[in-house]
C-alpha cells in the first residue's frame, strides 16, 4: 500500500472537489504502476451540504470511497457513513455487504453467507463459567 497527498489543484477547482487521478502528486508513476487507486471523499470537508448527484441528496455524516483505477475490476463508488468525532467510516446500511466481482474475488458468492453472519449479542456469553477465576 502506498499513500500519496493530493495536489492543491483540488482546492482551487471551482464546483465539485471530487478527487481524480490527475490530482495525485507524482501521479504518473502511481497511475502506471498501481493495480488499484482509491480516494476517500467527504463533501462536508469542502462545506457542501449535498452530493453532486442528480438527486442532490444530503451528504451530512457521509463519505464516498472512490475507486479511480482497478486493473482487475470495476470502478464503483461506495457511500459510507462517517462519524466525525471518531474519524470512523462504516457501511451506511448496517448489515449490507457490498462485494464487487473481479478476477481477484471470483468466489465471492460462496463467501457471502460467511460475511453476512453477524454475532448475536444474546449468545455472547453462552457457555461462560461464572465461577471461573477472571485471570
PDB file of C-alpha atoms in Angstrom:
ATOM      1  CA  UNK A   1       0.000   0.000   0.000  1.00  0.00           C
ATOM      2  CA  UNK A   2       1.313   3.422  -0.925  1.00  0.00           C
ATOM      3  CA  UNK A   3      -0.143   6.703   0.312  1.00  0.00           C
ATOM      4  CA  UNK A   4       0.037   9.967  -1.589  1.00  0.00           C
ATOM      5  CA  UNK A   5      -1.089  13.512  -0.978  1.00  0.00           C
ATOM      6  CA  UNK A   6      -3.380  15.370  -3.313  1.00  0.00           C
ATOM      7  CA  UNK A   7      -2.043  18.424  -5.057  1.00  0.00           C
ATOM      8  CA  UNK A   8      -3.561  21.839  -4.318  1.00  0.00           C
ATOM      9  CA  UNK A   9      -5.454  21.716  -7.642  1.00  0.00           C
ATOM     10  CA  UNK A  10      -8.445  20.276  -5.783  1.00  0.00           C
ATOM     11  CA  UNK A  11      -8.695  23.342  -3.520  1.00  0.00           C
ATOM     12  CA  UNK A  12      -8.527  25.742  -6.475  1.00  0.00           C
ATOM     13  CA  UNK A  13     -11.067  23.847  -8.586  1.00  0.00           C
ATOM     14  CA  UNK A  14     -14.467  25.516  -8.841  1.00  0.00           C
ATOM     15  CA  UNK A  15     -17.569  23.386  -8.489  1.00  0.00           C
ATOM     16  CA  UNK A  16     -17.035  19.828  -7.315  1.00  0.00           C
ATOM     17  CA  UNK A  17     -13.930  18.891  -5.357  1.00  0.00           C
ATOM     18  CA  UNK A  18     -14.136  15.157  -6.039  1.00  0.00           C
ATOM     19  CA  UNK A  19     -10.538  13.863  -6.335  1.00  0.00           C
ATOM     20  CA  UNK A  20      -9.285  12.473  -9.645  1.00  0.00           C
ATOM     21  CA  UNK A  21      -6.152  10.560 -10.656  1.00  0.00           C
ATOM     22  CA  UNK A  22      -4.593  13.746 -12.018  1.00  0.00           C
ATOM     23  CA  UNK A  23      -4.822  15.318  -8.532  1.00  0.00           C
ATOM     24  CA  UNK A  24      -2.227  12.912  -7.098  1.00  0.00           C
ATOM     25  CA  UNK A  25       1.295  14.202  -6.603  1.00  0.00           C
ATOM     26  CA  UNK A  26       3.735  12.237  -8.752  1.00  0.00           C
ATOM     27  CA  UNK A  27       0.608  10.779 -10.346  1.00  0.00           C
ATOM     28  CA  UNK A  28       2.343   9.421 -13.442  1.00  0.00           C
ATOM     29  CA  UNK A  29       4.168   6.701 -11.533  1.00  0.00           C
ATOM     30  CA  UNK A  30       1.162   5.880  -9.347  1.00  0.00           C
ATOM     31  CA  UNK A  31      -1.255   5.706 -12.272  1.00  0.00           C
ATOM     32  CA  UNK A  32       1.098   3.492 -14.254  1.00  0.00           C
ATOM     33  CA  UNK A  33       2.219   1.071 -11.543  1.00  0.00           C
ATOM     34  CA  UNK A  34      -0.750   0.709  -9.195  1.00  0.00           C
ATOM     35  CA  UNK A  35      -3.328  -2.048  -9.579  1.00  0.00           C
ATOM     36  CA  UNK A  36      -5.886  -0.103  -7.548  1.00  0.00           C
ATOM     37  CA  UNK A  37      -6.092   3.630  -6.805  1.00  0.00           C
ATOM     38  CA  UNK A  38      -8.802   4.827  -4.455  1.00  0.00           C
ATOM     39  CA  UNK A  39      -9.785   8.010  -2.644  1.00  0.00           C
ATOM     40  CA  UNK A  40     -11.895   8.937   0.365  1.00  0.00           C
ATOM     41  CA  UNK A  41     -14.073  11.970  -0.377  1.00  0.00           C
ATOM     42  CA  UNK A  42     -16.135  13.946   2.142  1.00  0.00           C
ATOM     43  CA  UNK A  43     -18.160  16.818   0.632  1.00  0.00           C
ATOM     44  CA  UNK A  44     -18.719  18.256   4.140  1.00  0.00           C
ATOM     45  CA  UNK A  45     -14.980  18.974   4.370  1.00  0.00           C
ATOM     46  CA  UNK A  46     -15.419  21.439   1.488  1.00  0.00           C
ATOM     47  CA  UNK A  47     -18.590  22.932   3.071  1.00  0.00           C
ATOM     48  CA  UNK A  48     -21.012  21.204   0.670  1.00  0.00           C
ATOM     49  CA  UNK A  49     -24.438  20.213   2.041  1.00  0.00           C
ATOM     50  CA  UNK A  50     -25.473  17.848  -0.757  1.00  0.00           C
ATOM     51  CA  UNK A  51     -23.892  15.282  -3.039  1.00  0.00           C
ATOM     52  CA  UNK A  52     -23.176  16.320  -6.610  1.00  0.00           C
ATOM     53  CA  UNK A  53     -25.618  13.728  -7.984  1.00  0.00           C
ATOM     54  CA  UNK A  54     -28.898  14.369  -9.811  1.00  0.00           C
ATOM     55  CA  UNK A  55     -30.960  13.935  -6.642  1.00  0.00           C
ATOM     56  CA  UNK A  56     -28.825  16.413  -4.634  1.00  0.00           C
ATOM     57  CA  UNK A  57     -29.130  14.107  -1.617  1.00  0.00           C
ATOM     58  CA  UNK A  58     -27.828  15.370   1.750  1.00  0.00           C
ATOM     59  CA  UNK A  59     -24.222  14.418   2.491  1.00  0.00           C
ATOM     60  CA  UNK A  60     -24.084  15.158   6.218  1.00  0.00           C
ATOM     61  CA  UNK A  61     -22.223  12.395   8.064  1.00  0.00           C
ATOM     62  CA  UNK A  62     -21.312  10.621   4.831  1.00  0.00           C
ATOM     63  CA  UNK A  63     -18.228   9.946   2.749  1.00  0.00           C
ATOM     64  CA  UNK A  64     -17.502   8.193  -0.512  1.00  0.00           C
ATOM     65  CA  UNK A  65     -14.879   5.554  -1.244  1.00  0.00           C
ATOM     66  CA  UNK A  66     -13.917   6.235  -4.861  1.00  0.00           C
ATOM     67  CA  UNK A  67     -12.228   3.503  -6.885  1.00  0.00           C
ATOM     68  CA  UNK A  68     -10.490   5.601  -9.551  1.00  0.00           C
ATOM     69  CA  UNK A  69      -8.450   2.740 -11.025  1.00  0.00           C
ATOM     70  CA  UNK A  70      -8.882  -1.014 -10.710  1.00  0.00           C
ATOM     71  CA  UNK A  71      -6.819  -3.111 -13.071  1.00  0.00           C
ATOM     72  CA  UNK A  72      -8.857  -6.290 -12.434  1.00  0.00           C
ATOM     73  CA  UNK A  73     -12.330  -4.967 -11.696  1.00  0.00           C
ATOM     74  CA  UNK A  74     -14.919  -2.231 -11.864  1.00  0.00           C
ATOM     75  CA  UNK A  75     -14.776   1.434 -10.959  1.00  0.00           C
ATOM     76  CA  UNK A  76     -17.567   1.578  -8.408  1.00  0.00           C
ATOM     77  CA  UNK A  77     -18.018   4.284  -5.774  1.00  0.00           C
ATOM     78  CA  UNK A  78     -19.231   3.270  -2.325  1.00  0.00           C
ATOM     79  CA  UNK A  79     -21.090   5.626   0.020  1.00  0.00           C
ATOM     80  CA  UNK A  80     -20.061   5.319   3.652  1.00  0.00           C
ATOM     81  CA  UNK A  81     -21.238   6.609   6.998  1.00  0.00           C
ATOM     82  CA  UNK A  82     -18.634   8.905   8.617  1.00  0.00           C
ATOM     83  CA  UNK A  83     -18.518   9.629  12.353  1.00  0.00           C
ATOM     84  CA  UNK A  84     -16.579  12.893  12.544  1.00  0.00           C
ATOM     85  CA  UNK A  85     -15.539  12.900  16.204  1.00  0.00           C
ATOM     86  CA  UNK A  86     -14.156   9.345  15.884  1.00  0.00           C
ATOM     87  CA  UNK A  87     -12.845   9.614  12.290  1.00  0.00           C
ATOM     88  CA  UNK A  88     -14.681   6.316  11.732  1.00  0.00           C
ATOM     89  CA  UNK A  89     -16.010   5.004   8.411  1.00  0.00           C
ATOM     90  CA  UNK A  90     -18.653   2.257   8.213  1.00  0.00           C
ATOM     91  CA  UNK A  91     -21.428   0.934   5.975  1.00  0.00           C
ATOM     92  CA  UNK A  92     -24.351   3.328   5.572  1.00  0.00           C
ATOM     93  CA  UNK A  93     -26.827   0.463   5.819  1.00  0.00           C
ATOM     94  CA  UNK A  94     -25.568  -1.806   8.569  1.00  0.00           C
ATOM     95  CA  UNK A  95     -25.942  -5.447   7.680  1.00  0.00           C
ATOM     96  CA  UNK A  96     -25.419  -4.797   3.959  1.00  0.00           C
ATOM     97  CA  UNK A  97     -22.191  -6.022   2.397  1.00  0.00           C
ATOM     98  CA  UNK A  98     -21.024  -4.774  -0.997  1.00  0.00           C
ATOM     99  CA  UNK A  99     -18.922  -7.254  -2.944  1.00  0.00           C
ATOM    100  CA  UNK A 100     -17.630  -6.305  -6.375  1.00  0.00           C
ATOM    101  CA  UNK A 101     -16.778  -9.180  -8.648  1.00  0.00           C
ATOM    102  CA  UNK A 102     -13.348  -9.233 -10.248  1.00  0.00           C
ATOM    103  CA  UNK A 103     -10.651 -11.723 -11.157  1.00  0.00           C
ATOM    104  CA  UNK A 104      -9.418 -11.447  -7.590  1.00  0.00           C
ATOM    105  CA  UNK A 105     -12.675 -12.466  -5.869  1.00  0.00           C
ATOM    106  CA  UNK A 106     -14.398 -14.849  -8.270  1.00  0.00           C
ATOM    107  CA  UNK A 107     -15.553 -16.994  -5.350  1.00  0.00           C
ATOM    108  CA  UNK A 108     -17.279 -14.037  -3.660  1.00  0.00           C
ATOM    109  CA  UNK A 109     -20.711 -15.665  -3.969  1.00  0.00           C
ATOM    110  CA  UNK A 110     -19.539 -18.648  -1.915  1.00  0.00           C
ATOM    111  CA  UNK A 111     -18.209 -16.380   0.816  1.00  0.00           C
ATOM    112  CA  UNK A 112     -21.205 -14.016   1.071  1.00  0.00           C
ATOM    113  CA  UNK A 113     -23.032 -16.263   3.529  1.00  0.00           C
ATOM    114  CA  UNK A 114     -19.996 -16.260   5.826  1.00  0.00           C
ATOM    115  CA  UNK A 115     -19.536 -12.486   5.551  1.00  0.00           C
ATOM    116  CA  UNK A 116     -23.194 -11.705   6.281  1.00  0.00           C
ATOM    117  CA  UNK A 117     -23.288 -13.710   9.513  1.00  0.00           C
ATOM    118  CA  UNK A 118     -23.201 -11.397  12.491  1.00  0.00           C
ATOM    119  CA  UNK A 119     -22.605 -12.221  16.137  1.00  0.00           C
ATOM    120  CA  UNK A 120     -25.719 -12.399  18.267  1.00  0.00           C
ATOM    121  CA  UNK A 121     -25.196 -10.325  21.443  1.00  0.00           C
ATOM    122  CA  UNK A 122     -27.625 -12.584  23.337  1.00  0.00           C
ATOM    123  CA  UNK A 123     -25.272 -15.526  22.721  1.00  0.00           C
ATOM    124  CA  UNK A 124     -22.021 -13.711  23.555  1.00  0.00           C
ATOM    125  CA  UNK A 125     -21.540 -15.335  26.969  1.00  0.00           C
ATOM    126  CA  UNK A 126     -23.185 -18.713  26.391  1.00  0.00           C
ATOM    127  CA  UNK A 127     -21.074 -21.435  27.963  1.00  0.00           C
ATOM    128  CA  UNK A 128     -19.274 -18.938  30.219  1.00  0.00           C
ATOM    129  CA  UNK A 129     -18.477 -20.312  33.688  1.00  0.00           C
ATOM    130  CA  UNK A 130     -19.340 -17.655  36.308  1.00  0.00           C
ATOM    131  CA  UNK A 131     -17.272 -19.490  38.938  1.00  0.00           C
ATOM    132  CA  UNK A 132     -14.021 -19.435  36.953  1.00  0.00           C
ATOM    133  CA  UNK A 133     -11.258 -17.051  38.038  1.00  0.00           C
ATOM    134  CA  UNK A 134     -11.115 -13.935  35.843  1.00  0.00           C
ATOM    135  CA  UNK A 135      -7.318 -14.193  35.453  1.00  0.00           C
TER     136      UNK A 135
END
